[in-house]
Short mmCIF file of C-alpha atoms in Angstrom, two decimals:
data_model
loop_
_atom_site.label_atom_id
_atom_site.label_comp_id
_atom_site.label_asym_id
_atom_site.label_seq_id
_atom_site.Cartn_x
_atom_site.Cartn_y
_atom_site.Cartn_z
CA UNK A 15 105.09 107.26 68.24
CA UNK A 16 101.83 106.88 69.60
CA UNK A 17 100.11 110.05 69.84
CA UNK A 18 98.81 108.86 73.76
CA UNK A 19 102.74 109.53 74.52
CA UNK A 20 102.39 113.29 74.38
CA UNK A 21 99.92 113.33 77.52
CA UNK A 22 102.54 112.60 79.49
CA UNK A 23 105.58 114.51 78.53
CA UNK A 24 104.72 117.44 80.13
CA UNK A 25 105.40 115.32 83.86
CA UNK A 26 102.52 113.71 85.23
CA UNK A 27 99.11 113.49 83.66
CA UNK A 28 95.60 114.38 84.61
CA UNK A 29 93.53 112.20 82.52
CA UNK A 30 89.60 113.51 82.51
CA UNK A 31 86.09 111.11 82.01
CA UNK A 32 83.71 112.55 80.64
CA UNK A 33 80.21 110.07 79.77
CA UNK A 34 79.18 111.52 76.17
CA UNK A 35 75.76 113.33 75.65
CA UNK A 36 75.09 113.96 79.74
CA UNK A 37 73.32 115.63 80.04
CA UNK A 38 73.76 116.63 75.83
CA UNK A 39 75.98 116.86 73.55
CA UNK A 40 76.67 120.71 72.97
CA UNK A 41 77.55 120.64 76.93
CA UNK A 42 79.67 117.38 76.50
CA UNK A 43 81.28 119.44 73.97
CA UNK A 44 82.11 122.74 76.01
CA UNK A 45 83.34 120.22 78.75
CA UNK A 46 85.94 118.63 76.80
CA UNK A 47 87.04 121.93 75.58
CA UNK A 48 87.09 123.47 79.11
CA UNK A 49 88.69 120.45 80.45
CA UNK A 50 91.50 120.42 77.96
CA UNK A 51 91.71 124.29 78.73
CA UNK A 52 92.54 123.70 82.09
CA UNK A 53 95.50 121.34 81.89
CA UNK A 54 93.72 118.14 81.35
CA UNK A 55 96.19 115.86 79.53
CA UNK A 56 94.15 113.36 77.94
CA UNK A 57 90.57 112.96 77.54
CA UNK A 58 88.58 109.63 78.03
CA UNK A 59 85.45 110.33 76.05
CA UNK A 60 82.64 107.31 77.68
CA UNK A 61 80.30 106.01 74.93
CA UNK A 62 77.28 105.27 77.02
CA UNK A 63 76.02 101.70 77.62
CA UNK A 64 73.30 100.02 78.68
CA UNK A 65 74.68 98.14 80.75
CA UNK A 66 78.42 99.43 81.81
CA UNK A 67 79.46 96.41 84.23
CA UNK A 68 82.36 98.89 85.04
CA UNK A 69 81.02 101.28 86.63
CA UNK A 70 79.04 102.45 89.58
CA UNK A 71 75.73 104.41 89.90
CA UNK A 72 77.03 107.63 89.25
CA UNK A 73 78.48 107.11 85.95
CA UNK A 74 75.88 104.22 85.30
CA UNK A 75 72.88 107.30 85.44
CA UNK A 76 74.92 109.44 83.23
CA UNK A 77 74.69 106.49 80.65
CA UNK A 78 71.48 106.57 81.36
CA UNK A 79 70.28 110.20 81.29
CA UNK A 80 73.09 110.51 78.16
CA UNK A 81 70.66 107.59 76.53
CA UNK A 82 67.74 108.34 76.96
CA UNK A 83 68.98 112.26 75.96
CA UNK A 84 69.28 110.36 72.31
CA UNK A 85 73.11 110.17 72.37
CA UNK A 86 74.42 107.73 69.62
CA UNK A 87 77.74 106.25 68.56
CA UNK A 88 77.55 108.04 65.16
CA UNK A 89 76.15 111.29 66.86
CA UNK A 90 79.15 110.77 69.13
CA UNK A 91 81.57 110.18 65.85
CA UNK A 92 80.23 113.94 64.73
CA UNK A 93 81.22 115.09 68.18
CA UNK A 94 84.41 114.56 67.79
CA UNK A 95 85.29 115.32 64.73
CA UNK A 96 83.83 118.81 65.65
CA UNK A 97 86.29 119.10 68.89
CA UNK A 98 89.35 117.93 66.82
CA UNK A 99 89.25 121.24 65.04
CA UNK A 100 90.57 122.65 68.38
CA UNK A 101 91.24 120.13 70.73
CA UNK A 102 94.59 119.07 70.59
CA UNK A 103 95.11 116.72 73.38
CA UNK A 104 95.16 113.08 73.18
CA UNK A 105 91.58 111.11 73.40
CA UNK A 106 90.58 108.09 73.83
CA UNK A 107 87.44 106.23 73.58
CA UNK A 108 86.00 104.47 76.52
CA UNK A 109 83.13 101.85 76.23
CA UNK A 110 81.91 98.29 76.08
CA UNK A 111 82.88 95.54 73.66
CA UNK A 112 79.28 95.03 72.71
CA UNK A 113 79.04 98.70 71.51
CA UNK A 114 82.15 98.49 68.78
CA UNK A 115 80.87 94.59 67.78
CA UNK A 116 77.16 95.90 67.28
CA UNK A 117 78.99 98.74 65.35
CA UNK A 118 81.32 96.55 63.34
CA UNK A 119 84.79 95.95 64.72
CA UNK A 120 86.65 97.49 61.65
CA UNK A 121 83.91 99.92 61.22
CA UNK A 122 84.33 101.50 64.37
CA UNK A 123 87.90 101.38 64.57
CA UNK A 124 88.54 102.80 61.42
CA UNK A 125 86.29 105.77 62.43
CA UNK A 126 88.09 106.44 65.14
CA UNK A 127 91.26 106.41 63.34
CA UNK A 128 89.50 109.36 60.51
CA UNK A 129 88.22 111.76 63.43
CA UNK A 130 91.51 111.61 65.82
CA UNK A 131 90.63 109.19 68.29
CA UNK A 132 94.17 108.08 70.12
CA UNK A 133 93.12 105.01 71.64
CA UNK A 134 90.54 102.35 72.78
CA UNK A 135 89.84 101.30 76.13
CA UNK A 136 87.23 98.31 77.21
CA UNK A 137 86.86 97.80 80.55
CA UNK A 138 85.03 94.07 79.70
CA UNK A 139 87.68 92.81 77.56
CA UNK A 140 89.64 90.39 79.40
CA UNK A 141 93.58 90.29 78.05
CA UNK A 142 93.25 86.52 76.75
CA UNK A 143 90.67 87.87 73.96
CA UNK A 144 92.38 91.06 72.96
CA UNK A 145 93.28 89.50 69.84
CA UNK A 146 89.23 90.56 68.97
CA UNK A 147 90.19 94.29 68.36
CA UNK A 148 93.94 94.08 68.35
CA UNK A 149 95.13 93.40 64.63
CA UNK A 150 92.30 96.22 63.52
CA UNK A 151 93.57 98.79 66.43
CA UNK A 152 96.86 98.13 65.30
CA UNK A 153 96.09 98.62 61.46
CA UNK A 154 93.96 101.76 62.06
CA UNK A 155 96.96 102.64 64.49
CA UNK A 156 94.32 103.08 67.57
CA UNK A 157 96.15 102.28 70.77
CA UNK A 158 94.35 99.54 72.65
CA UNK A 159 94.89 100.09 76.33
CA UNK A 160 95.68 97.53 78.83
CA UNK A 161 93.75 97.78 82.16
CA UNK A 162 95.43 96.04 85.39
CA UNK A 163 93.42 95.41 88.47
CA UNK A 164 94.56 94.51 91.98
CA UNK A 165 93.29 90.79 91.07
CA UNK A 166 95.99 90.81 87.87
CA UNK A 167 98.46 89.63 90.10
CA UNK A 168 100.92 87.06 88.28
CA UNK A 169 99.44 88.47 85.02
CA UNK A 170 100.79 91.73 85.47
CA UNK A 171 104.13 91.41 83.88
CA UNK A 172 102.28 89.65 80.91
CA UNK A 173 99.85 92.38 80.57
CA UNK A 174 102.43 95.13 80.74
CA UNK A 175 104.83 93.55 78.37
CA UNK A 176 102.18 93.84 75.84
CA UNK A 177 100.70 97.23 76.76
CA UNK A 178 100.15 100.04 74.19
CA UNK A 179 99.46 103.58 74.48
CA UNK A 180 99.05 104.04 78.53
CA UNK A 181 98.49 101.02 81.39
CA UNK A 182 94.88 102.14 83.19
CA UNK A 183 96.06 100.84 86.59
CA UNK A 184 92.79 99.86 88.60
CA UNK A 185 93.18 101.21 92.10
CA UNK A 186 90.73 99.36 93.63
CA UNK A 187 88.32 96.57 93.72
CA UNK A 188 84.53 96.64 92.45
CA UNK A 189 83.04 99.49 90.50
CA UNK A 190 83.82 103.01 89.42
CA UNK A 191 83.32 105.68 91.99
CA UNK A 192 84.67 108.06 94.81
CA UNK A 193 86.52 106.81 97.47
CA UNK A 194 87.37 108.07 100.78
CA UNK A 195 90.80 105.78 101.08
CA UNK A 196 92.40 103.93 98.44
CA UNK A 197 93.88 100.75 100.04
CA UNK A 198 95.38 98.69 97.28
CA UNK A 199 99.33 98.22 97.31
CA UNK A 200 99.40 100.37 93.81
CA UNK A 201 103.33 100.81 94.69
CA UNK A 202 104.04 97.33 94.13
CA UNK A 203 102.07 97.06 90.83
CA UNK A 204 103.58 99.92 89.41
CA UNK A 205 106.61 98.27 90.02
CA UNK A 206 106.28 95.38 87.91
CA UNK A 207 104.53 97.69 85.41
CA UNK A 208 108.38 99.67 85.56
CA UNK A 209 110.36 96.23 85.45
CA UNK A 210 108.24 95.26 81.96
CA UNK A 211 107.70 97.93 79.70
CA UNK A 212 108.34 101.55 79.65
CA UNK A 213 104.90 102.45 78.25
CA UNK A 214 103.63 105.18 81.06
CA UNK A 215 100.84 103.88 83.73
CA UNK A 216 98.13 106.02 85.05
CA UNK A 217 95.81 105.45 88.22
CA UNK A 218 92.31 105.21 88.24
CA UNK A 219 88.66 104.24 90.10
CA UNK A 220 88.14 106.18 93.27
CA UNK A 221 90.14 109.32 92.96
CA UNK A 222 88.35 112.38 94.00
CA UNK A 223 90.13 115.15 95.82
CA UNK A 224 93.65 116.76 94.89
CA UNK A 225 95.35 115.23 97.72
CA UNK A 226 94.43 111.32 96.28
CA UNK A 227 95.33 113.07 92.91
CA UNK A 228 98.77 113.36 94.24
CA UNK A 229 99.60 110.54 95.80
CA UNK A 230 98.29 108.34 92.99
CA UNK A 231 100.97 110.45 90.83
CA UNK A 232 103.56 110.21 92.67
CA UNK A 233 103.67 106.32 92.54
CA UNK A 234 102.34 106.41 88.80
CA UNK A 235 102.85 108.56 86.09
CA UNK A 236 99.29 110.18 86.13
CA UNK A 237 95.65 110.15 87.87
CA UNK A 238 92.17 109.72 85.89
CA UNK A 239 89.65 111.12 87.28
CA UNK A 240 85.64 109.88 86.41
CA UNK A 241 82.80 110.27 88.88
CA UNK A 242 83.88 113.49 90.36
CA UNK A 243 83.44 115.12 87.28
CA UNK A 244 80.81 113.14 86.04
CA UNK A 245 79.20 114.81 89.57
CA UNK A 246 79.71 118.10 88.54
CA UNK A 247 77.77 117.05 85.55
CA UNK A 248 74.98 115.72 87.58
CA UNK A 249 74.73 119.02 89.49
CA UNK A 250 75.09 121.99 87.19
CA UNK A 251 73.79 120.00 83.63
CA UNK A 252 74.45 123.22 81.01
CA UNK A 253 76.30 124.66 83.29
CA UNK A 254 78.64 122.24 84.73
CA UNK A 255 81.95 123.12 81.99
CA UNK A 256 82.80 126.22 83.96
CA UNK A 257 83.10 123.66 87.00
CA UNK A 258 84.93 121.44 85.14
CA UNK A 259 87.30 123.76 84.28
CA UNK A 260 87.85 125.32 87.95
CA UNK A 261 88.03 121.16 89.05
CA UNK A 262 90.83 120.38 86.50
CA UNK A 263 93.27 123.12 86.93
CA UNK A 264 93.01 122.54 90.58
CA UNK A 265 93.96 118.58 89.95
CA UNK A 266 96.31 119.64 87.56
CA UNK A 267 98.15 121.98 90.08
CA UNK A 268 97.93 119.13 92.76
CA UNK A 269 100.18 116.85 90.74
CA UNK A 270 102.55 119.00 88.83
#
């Protein structure tokens, strides 16, 4: 069984995203913890990027500030390994095709495998070429997770029929960031999702408040959450975990 399956057999999830090494490591580090603390049920650990087509300014500075800060996929590796000797909740690596080839495909996948990373998420790899990573996540047993966007459309029941680990349902169109209304017809697309696999989907891009939290929960089987706390970030630096914390458990409470 795929370790992902735990976040979401305590009801519905609260998946975190947190951008590595913003604004260091150390406080990357006492986020995860304070996150996981506080009823976060999976962690999406970002791997910063140059250029991360995915998202929108606010987690593109934190790539940024995380860069230029000197955070590095092997520094990153360390990081991890460190949390796993107390961090028990699934985590999952989120980041950019170009960062695991420049790696080395089997490289970085096997790495993940050694330091208890659950699963693999890249937001540029489009389903027809998942056959790249696929045989190595599947020999490293590193869940490779499917993301479906509004545009999926007829490919939905194809993509979920093949899904591993979690579905990242994409709420909306365009990049990562807060929104004030989330108009997509998510209902629908979960319930193709249902009709084609039973691997659990989870809701993402846009979600912000405890109220959106909710409502994207009680059509899915779990929100993820990614600016807003990459905000919190931006505002306190050192001192943003303690927000973190107070931000999760109230998400947390919003969708139990």
């Amino acid at each position: 069984m795929s370790n992902i399956k735990k976040a979401f057999e305590n009801g519905k999830a609260f998946i975190a995203f947190i951008t590595c090494g913003d604004p260091d490591l150390e406080t990357t580090a006492a986020a995860v913890r304070a996150a996981a603390e506080n009823g976060a049920d999976l962690i999406e650990l970002g791997i910063p990027f140059s250029d991360p087509t995915a998202e929108g300014p606010v987690i593109q500075e934190a790539n940024l500030r995380a860069l230029s800060g000197g955070a590095t996929t092997d520094k990153i590796f360390d990081l991890v390994k460190k949390l796993r000797r107390d961090v028990t909740v699934p985590m999952v690596f989120m980041t950019y095709a170009n960062v695991v080839f420049s790696y080395g495909k089997e490289r970085f996948i096997s790495t993940c495998k050694e330091i208890g990373i659950d699963g693999l998420i890249l937001p540029d790899l489009p389903f027809e070429e998942k056959e790249e990573f696929l045989p190595l996540c599947r020999e490293y047993g590193v869940d490779l997770v499917s993301l479906i966007a509004p545009t999926s459309e007829n490919r939905i029941a194809m993509i979920a029929k093949a899904a591993e680990g979690f579905i990242y349902i994409v709420s909306s169109l365009g990049v990562t960031g807060t929104r004030i209304e989330i108009k997509t017809d998510l209902a629908s697309i979960v319930k193709v999702v249902r009709e084609n696999t039973d691997v659990p989907c989870a809701i993402g891009f846009g979600i912000s408040t405890p109220e959106q939290a909710r409502k994207m929960s009680d059509i899915s089987d779990g929100a993820i959450v990614g600016s807003a706390i990459v905000k919190l970030l931006e505002q306190h630096g050192k001192d943003a975990p303690a927000y973190i914390g107070e931000y999760t458990k109230a998400m947390k409470d919003a969708i139990r």
